[in-house]
PDB file of C-alpha atoms in Angstrom:
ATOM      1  CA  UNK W 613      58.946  94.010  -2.421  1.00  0.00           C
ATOM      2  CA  UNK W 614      61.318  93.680  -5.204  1.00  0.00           C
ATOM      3  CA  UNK W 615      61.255  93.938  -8.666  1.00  0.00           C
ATOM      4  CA  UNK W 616      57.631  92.500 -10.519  1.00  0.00           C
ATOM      5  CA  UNK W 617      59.071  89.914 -14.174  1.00  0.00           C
ATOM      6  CA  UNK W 618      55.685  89.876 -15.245  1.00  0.00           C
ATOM      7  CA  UNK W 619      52.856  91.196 -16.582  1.00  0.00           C
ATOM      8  CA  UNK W 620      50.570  93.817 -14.701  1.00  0.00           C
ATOM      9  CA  UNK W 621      46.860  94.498 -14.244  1.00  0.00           C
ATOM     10  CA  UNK W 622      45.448  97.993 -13.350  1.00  0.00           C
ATOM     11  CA  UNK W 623      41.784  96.615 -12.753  1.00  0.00           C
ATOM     12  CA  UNK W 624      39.101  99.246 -12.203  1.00  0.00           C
ATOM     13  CA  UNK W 625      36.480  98.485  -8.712  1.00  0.00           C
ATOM     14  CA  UNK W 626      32.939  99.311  -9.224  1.00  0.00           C
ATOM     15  CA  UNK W 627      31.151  97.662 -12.090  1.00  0.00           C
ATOM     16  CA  UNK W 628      34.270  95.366 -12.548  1.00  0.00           C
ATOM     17  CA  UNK W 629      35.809  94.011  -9.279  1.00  0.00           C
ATOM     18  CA  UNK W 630      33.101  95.119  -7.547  1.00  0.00           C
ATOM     19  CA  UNK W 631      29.456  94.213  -8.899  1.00  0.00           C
ATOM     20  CA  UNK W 632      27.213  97.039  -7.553  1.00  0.00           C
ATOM     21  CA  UNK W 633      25.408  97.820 -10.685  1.00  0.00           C
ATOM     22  CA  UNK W 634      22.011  97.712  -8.401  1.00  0.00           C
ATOM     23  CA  UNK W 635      23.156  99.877  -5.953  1.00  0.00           C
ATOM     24  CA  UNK W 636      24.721 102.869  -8.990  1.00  0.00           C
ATOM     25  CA  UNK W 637      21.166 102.374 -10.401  1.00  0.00           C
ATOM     26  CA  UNK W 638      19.502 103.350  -7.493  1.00  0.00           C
ATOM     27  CA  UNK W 639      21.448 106.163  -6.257  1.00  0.00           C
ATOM     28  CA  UNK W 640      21.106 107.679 -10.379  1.00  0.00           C
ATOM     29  CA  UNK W 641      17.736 107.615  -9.543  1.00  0.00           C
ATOM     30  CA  UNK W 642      17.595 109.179  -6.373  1.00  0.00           C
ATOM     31  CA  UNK W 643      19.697 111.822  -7.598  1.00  0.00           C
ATOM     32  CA  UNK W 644      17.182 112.426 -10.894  1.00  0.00           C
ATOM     33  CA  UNK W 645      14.524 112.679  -8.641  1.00  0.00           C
ATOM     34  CA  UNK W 646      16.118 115.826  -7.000  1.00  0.00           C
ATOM     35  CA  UNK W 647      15.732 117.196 -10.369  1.00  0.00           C
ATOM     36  CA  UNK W 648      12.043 115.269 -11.396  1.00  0.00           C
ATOM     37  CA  UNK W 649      13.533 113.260 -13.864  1.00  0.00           C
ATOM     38  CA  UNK W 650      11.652 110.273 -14.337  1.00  0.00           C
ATOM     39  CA  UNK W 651      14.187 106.627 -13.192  1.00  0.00           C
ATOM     40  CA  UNK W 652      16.292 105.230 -15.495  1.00  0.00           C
ATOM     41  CA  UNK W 653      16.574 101.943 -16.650  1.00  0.00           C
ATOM     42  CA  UNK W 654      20.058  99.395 -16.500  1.00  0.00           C
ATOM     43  CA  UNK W 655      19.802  99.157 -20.142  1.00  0.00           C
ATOM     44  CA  UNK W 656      19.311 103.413 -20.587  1.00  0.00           C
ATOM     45  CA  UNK W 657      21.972 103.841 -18.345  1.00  0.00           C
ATOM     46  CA  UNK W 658      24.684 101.756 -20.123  1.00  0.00           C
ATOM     47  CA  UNK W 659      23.618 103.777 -22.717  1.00  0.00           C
ATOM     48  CA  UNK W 660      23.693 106.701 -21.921  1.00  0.00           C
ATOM     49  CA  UNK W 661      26.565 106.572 -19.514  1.00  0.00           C
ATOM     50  CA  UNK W 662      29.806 108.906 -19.786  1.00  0.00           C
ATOM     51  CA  UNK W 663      32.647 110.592 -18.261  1.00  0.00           C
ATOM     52  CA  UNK W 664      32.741 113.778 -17.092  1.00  0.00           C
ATOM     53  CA  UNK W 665      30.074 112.228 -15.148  1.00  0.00           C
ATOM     54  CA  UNK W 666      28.095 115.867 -15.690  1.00  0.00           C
ATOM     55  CA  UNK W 667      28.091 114.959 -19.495  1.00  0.00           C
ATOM     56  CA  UNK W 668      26.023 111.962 -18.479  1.00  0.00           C
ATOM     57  CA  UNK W 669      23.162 114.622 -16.980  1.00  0.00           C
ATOM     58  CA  UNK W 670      23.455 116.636 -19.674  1.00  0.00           C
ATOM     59  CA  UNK W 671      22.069 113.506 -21.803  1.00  0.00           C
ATOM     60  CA  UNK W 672      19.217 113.539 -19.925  1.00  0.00           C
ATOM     61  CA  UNK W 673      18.522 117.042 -18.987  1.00  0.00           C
ATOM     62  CA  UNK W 674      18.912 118.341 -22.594  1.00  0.00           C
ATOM     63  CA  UNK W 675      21.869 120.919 -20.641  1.00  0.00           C
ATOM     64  CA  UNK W 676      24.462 120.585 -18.433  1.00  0.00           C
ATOM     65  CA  UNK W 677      23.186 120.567 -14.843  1.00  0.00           C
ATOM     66  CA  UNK W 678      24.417 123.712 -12.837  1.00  0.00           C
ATOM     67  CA  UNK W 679      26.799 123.851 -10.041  1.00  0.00           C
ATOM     68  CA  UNK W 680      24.329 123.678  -7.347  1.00  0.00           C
ATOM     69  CA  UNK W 681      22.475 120.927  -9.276  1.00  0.00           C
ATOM     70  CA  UNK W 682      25.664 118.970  -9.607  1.00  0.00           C
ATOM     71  CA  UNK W 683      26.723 119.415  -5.931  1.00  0.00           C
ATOM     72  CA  UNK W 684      23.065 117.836  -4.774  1.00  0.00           C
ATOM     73  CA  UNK W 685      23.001 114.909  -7.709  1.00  0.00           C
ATOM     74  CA  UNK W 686      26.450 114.364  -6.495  1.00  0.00           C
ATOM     75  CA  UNK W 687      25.726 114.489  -2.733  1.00  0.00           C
ATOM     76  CA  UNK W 688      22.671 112.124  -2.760  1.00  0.00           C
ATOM     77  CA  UNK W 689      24.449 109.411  -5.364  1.00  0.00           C
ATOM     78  CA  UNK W 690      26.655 109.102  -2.700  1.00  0.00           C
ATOM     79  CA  UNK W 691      24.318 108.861   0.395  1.00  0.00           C
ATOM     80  CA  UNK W 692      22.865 106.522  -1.506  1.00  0.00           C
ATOM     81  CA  UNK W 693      25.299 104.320  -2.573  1.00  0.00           C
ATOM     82  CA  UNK W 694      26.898 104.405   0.441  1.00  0.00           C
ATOM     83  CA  UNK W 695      23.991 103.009   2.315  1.00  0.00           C
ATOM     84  CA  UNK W 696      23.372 100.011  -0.224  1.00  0.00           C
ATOM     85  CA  UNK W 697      26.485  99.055  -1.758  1.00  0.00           C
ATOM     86  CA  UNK W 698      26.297  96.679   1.801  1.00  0.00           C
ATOM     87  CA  UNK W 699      24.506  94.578  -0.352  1.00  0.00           C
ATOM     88  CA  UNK W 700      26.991  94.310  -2.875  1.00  0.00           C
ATOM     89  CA  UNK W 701      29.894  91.838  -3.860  1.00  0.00           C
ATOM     90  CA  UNK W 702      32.955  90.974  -5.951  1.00  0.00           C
ATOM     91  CA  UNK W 703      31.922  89.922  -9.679  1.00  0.00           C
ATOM     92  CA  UNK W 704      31.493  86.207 -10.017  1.00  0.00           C
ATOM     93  CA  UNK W 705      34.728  84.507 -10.180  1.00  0.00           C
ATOM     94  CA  UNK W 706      36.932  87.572  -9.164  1.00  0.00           C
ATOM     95  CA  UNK W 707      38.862  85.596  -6.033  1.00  0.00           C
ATOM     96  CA  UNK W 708      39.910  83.236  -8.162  1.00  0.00           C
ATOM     97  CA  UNK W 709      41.263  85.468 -10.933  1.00  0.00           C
ATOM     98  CA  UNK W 710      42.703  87.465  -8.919  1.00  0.00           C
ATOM     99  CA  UNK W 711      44.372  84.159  -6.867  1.00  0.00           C
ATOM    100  CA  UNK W 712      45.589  83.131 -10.373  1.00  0.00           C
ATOM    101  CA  UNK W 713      47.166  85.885 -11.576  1.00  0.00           C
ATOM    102  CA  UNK W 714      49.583  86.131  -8.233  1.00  0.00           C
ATOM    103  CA  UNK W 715      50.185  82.823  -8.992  1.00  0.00           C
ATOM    104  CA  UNK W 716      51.274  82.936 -12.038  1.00  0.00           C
ATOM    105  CA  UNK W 717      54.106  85.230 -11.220  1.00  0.00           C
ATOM    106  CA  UNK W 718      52.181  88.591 -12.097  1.00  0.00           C
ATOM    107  CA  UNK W 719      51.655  91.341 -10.539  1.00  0.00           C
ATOM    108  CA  UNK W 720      48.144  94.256 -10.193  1.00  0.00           C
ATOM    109  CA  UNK W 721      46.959  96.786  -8.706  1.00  0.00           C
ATOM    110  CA  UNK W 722      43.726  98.620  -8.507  1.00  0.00           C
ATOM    111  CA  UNK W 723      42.263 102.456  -9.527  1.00  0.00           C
ATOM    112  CA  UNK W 724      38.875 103.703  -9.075  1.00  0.00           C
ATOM    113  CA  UNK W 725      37.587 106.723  -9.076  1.00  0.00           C
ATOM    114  CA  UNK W 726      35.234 105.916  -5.838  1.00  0.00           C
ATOM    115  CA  UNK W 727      36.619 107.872  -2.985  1.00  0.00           C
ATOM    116  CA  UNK W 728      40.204 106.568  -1.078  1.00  0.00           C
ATOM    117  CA  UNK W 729      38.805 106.256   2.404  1.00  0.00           C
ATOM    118  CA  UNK W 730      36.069 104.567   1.435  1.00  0.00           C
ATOM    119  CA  UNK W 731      37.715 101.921  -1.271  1.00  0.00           C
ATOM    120  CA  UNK W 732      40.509 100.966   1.324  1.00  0.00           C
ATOM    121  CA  UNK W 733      38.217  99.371   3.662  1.00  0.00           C
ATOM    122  CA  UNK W 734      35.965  97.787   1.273  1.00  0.00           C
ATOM    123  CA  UNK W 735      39.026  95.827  -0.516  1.00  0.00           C
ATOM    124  CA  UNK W 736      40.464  95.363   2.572  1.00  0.00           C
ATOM    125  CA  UNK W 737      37.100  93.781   3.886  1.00  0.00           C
ATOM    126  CA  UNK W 738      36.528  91.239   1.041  1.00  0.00           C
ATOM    127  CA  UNK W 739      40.059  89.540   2.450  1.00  0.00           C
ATOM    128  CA  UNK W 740      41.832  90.447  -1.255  1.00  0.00           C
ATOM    129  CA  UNK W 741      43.937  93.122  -0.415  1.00  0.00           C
ATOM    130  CA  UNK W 742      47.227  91.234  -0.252  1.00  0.00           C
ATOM    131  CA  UNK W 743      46.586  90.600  -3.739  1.00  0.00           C
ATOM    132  CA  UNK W 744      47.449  94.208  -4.923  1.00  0.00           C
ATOM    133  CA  UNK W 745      50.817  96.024  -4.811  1.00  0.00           C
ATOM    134  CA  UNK W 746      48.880  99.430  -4.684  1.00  0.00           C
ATOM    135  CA  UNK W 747      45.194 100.096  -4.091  1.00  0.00           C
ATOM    136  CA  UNK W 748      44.424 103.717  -5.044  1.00  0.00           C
ATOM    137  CA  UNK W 749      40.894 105.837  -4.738  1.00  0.00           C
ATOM    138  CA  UNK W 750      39.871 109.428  -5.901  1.00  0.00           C
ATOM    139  CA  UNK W 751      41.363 112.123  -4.173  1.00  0.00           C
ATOM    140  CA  UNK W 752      39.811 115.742  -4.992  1.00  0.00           C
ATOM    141  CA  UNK W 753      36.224 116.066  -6.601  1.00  0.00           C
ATOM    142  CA  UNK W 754      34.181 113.423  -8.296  1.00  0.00           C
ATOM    143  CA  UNK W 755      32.789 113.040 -11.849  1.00  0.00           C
ATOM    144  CA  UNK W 756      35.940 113.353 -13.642  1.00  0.00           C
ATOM    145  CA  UNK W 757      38.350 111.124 -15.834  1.00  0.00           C
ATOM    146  CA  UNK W 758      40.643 108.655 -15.012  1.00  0.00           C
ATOM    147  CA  UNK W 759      43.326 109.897 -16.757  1.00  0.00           C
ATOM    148  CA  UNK W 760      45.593 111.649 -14.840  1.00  0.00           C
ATOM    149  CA  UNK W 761      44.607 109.391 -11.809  1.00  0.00           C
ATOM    150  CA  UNK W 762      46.215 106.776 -14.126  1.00  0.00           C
ATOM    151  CA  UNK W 763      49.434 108.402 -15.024  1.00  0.00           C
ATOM    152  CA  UNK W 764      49.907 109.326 -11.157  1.00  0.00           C
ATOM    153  CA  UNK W 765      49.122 105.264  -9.956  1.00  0.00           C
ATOM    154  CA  UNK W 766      51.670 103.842 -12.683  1.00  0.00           C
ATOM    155  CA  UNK W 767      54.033 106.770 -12.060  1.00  0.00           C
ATOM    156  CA  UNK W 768      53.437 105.696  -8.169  1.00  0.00           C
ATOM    157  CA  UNK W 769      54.908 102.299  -9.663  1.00  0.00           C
ATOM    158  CA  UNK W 770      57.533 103.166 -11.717  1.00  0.00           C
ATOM    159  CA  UNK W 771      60.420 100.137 -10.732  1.00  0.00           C
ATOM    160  CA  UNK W 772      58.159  97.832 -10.228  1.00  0.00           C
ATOM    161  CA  UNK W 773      56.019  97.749 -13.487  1.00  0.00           C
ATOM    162  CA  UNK W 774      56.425  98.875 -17.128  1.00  0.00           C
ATOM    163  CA  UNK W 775      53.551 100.681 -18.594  1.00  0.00           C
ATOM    164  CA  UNK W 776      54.425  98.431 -21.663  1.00  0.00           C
ATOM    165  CA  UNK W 777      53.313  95.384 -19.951  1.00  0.00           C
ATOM    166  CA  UNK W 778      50.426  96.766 -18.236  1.00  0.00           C
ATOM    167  CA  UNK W 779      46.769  95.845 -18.822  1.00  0.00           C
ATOM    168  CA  UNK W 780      43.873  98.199 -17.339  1.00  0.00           C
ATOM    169  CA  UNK W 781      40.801  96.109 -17.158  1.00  0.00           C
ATOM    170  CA  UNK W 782      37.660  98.216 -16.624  1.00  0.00           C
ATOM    171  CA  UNK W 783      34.159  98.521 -17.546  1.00  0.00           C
ATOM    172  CA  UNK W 784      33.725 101.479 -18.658  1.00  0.00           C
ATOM    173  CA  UNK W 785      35.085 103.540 -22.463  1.00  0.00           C
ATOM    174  CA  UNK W 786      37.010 106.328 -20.050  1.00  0.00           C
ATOM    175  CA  UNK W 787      39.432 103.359 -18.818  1.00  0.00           C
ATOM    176  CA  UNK W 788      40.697 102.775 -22.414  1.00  0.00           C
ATOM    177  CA  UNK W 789      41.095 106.664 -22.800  1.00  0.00           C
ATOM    178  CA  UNK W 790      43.610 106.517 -19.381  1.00  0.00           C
ATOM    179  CA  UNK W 791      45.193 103.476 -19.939  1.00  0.00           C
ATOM    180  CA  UNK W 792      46.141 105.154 -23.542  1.00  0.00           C
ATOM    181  CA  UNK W 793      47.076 108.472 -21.834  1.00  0.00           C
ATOM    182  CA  UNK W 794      49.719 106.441 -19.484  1.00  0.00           C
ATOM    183  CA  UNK W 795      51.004 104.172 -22.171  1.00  0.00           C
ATOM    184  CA  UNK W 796      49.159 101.063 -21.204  1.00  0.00           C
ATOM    185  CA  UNK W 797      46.498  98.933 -22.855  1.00  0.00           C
ATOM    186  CA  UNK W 798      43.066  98.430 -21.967  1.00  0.00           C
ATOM    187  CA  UNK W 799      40.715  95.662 -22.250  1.00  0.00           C
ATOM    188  CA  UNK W 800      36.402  96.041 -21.535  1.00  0.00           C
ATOM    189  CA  UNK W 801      34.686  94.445 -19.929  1.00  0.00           C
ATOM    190  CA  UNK W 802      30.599  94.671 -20.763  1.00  0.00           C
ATOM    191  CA  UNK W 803      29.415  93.674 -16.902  1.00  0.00           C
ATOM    192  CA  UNK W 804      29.452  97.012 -15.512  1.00  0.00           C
ATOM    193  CA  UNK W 805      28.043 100.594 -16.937  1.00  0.00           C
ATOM    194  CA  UNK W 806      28.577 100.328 -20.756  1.00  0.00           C
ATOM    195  CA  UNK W 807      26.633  98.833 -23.128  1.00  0.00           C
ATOM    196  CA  UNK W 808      29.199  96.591 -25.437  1.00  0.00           C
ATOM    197  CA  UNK W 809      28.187  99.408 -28.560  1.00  0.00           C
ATOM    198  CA  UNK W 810      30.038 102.358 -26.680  1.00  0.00           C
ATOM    199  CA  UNK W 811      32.818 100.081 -25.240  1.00  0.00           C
ATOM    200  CA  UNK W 812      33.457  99.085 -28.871  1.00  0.00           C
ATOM    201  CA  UNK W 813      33.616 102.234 -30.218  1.00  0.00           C
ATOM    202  CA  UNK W 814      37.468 102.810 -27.629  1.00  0.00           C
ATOM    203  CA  UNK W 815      39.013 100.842 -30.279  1.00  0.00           C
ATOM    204  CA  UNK W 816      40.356  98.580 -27.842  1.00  0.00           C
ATOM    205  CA  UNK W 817      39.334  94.530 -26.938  1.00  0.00           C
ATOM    206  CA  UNK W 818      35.897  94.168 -25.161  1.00  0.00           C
ATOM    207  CA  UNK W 819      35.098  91.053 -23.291  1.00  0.00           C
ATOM    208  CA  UNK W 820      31.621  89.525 -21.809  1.00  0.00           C
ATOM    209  CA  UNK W 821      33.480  87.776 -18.694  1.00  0.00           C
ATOM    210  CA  UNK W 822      36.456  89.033 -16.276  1.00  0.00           C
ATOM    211  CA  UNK W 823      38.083  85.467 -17.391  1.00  0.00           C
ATOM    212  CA  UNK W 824      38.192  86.643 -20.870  1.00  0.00           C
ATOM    213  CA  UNK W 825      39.773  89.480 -19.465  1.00  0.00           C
ATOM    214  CA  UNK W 826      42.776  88.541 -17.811  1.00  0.00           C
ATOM    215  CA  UNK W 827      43.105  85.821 -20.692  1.00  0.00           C
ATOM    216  CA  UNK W 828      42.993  88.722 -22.693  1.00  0.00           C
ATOM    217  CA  UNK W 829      45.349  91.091 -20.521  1.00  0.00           C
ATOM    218  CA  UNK W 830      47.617  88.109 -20.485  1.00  0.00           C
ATOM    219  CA  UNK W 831      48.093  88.156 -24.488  1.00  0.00           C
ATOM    220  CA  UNK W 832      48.307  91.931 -24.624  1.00  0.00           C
ATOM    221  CA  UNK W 833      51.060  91.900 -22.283  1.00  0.00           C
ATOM    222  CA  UNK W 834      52.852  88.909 -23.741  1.00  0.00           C
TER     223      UNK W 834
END
């Protein structure tokens, strides 16, 4: 693979790519109920939502959850989403975005904080994966920020793209704080686990459609 010209996209997976907010509902709720808390809505969630993911609990709870209450939560959101994400697919329009974009001459990538081994086969299994130069998951322990991930996945593409001309699209305010932290820019996108209040308030462009978006990425990285 040689050298990328143009611009590049660092797109975040679930609640961008990836439209699961029915199955992330559900497995918040499953994991309250370990605790008693009563379900929470869509609306409550975007919210209410934040990174350090523990932060988020603390909302509710009135504290921060312990360890051992963090390590079930954490446990059963994951059984749960594991089981009925299934149901799941890529946001309206995505293929063809993401078709586009190659097209054009451009190159992207994607970062989530959902686990390695199980993003690989997921974005491998919706036929898209020749679309990305580098496809990285979490490694280590959820509930954290993006960050450093991000530094690392640019870093791991040093050559081929310039932080400069890179645009993370995400849904979520803690995407803006690690495309910041590695130099890039960031644009939001409201269809995933963020209400468009708290995406507004990362200072950074906030969009109602992945079209937008990439329209959007394509400007910043002019």
């Amino acid at each position: 693979m040689g050298k990328q010209s143009g611009a590049h996209i660092v797109w975040d997976w679930n609640g961008t790519l990836f439209h699961d907010n029915e199955a992330v509902i559900g497995a918040t709720n499953a994991a309250f109920a370990e605790l008693g808390l009563e379900p929470i809505t869509l609306e409550r969630y975007r919210a209410l939502y934040c990174v350090p993911v523990p932060r988020f609990y603390e909302r509710l709870l009135g504290r921060l959850p312990t360890d051992a209450e963090w390590g079930l939560m954490d446990a059963v959101f994951h059984r749960y989403y594991a089981e009925h994400r299934l149901r799941c697919g890529l946001a309206e329009g995505a293929v063809e975005l993401l078709t586009g974009w190659t097209s054009a001459g451009h190159s992207q990538s994607i970062l989530s904080m959902y686990g390695h081994d199980e993003l690989v086969p997921l974005v491998r299994g919706f036929g898209i994966e020749a679309h990305f130069i580098r496809v990285d998951g979490r490694t280590g322990p959820s509930g954290g920020s993006k960050a450093e991930h991000m530094v690392r996945h640019l870093g791991a593409l040093a050559g081929l793209v310039h932080p400069g001309r890179t645009v993370v699209i995400g849904d979520a305010a803690d995407d803006a704080v690690a495309a910041r932290h590695a130099g890039a820019r960031a644009v939001l996108y409201t269809g995933g686990s963020h209400s468009r209040a708290s995406l507004e308030e990362a200072g950074v462009p906030v969009v109602d459609t992945l079209a937008e978006a990439v329209a959007e990425a394509e400007r910043l990285a002019a």
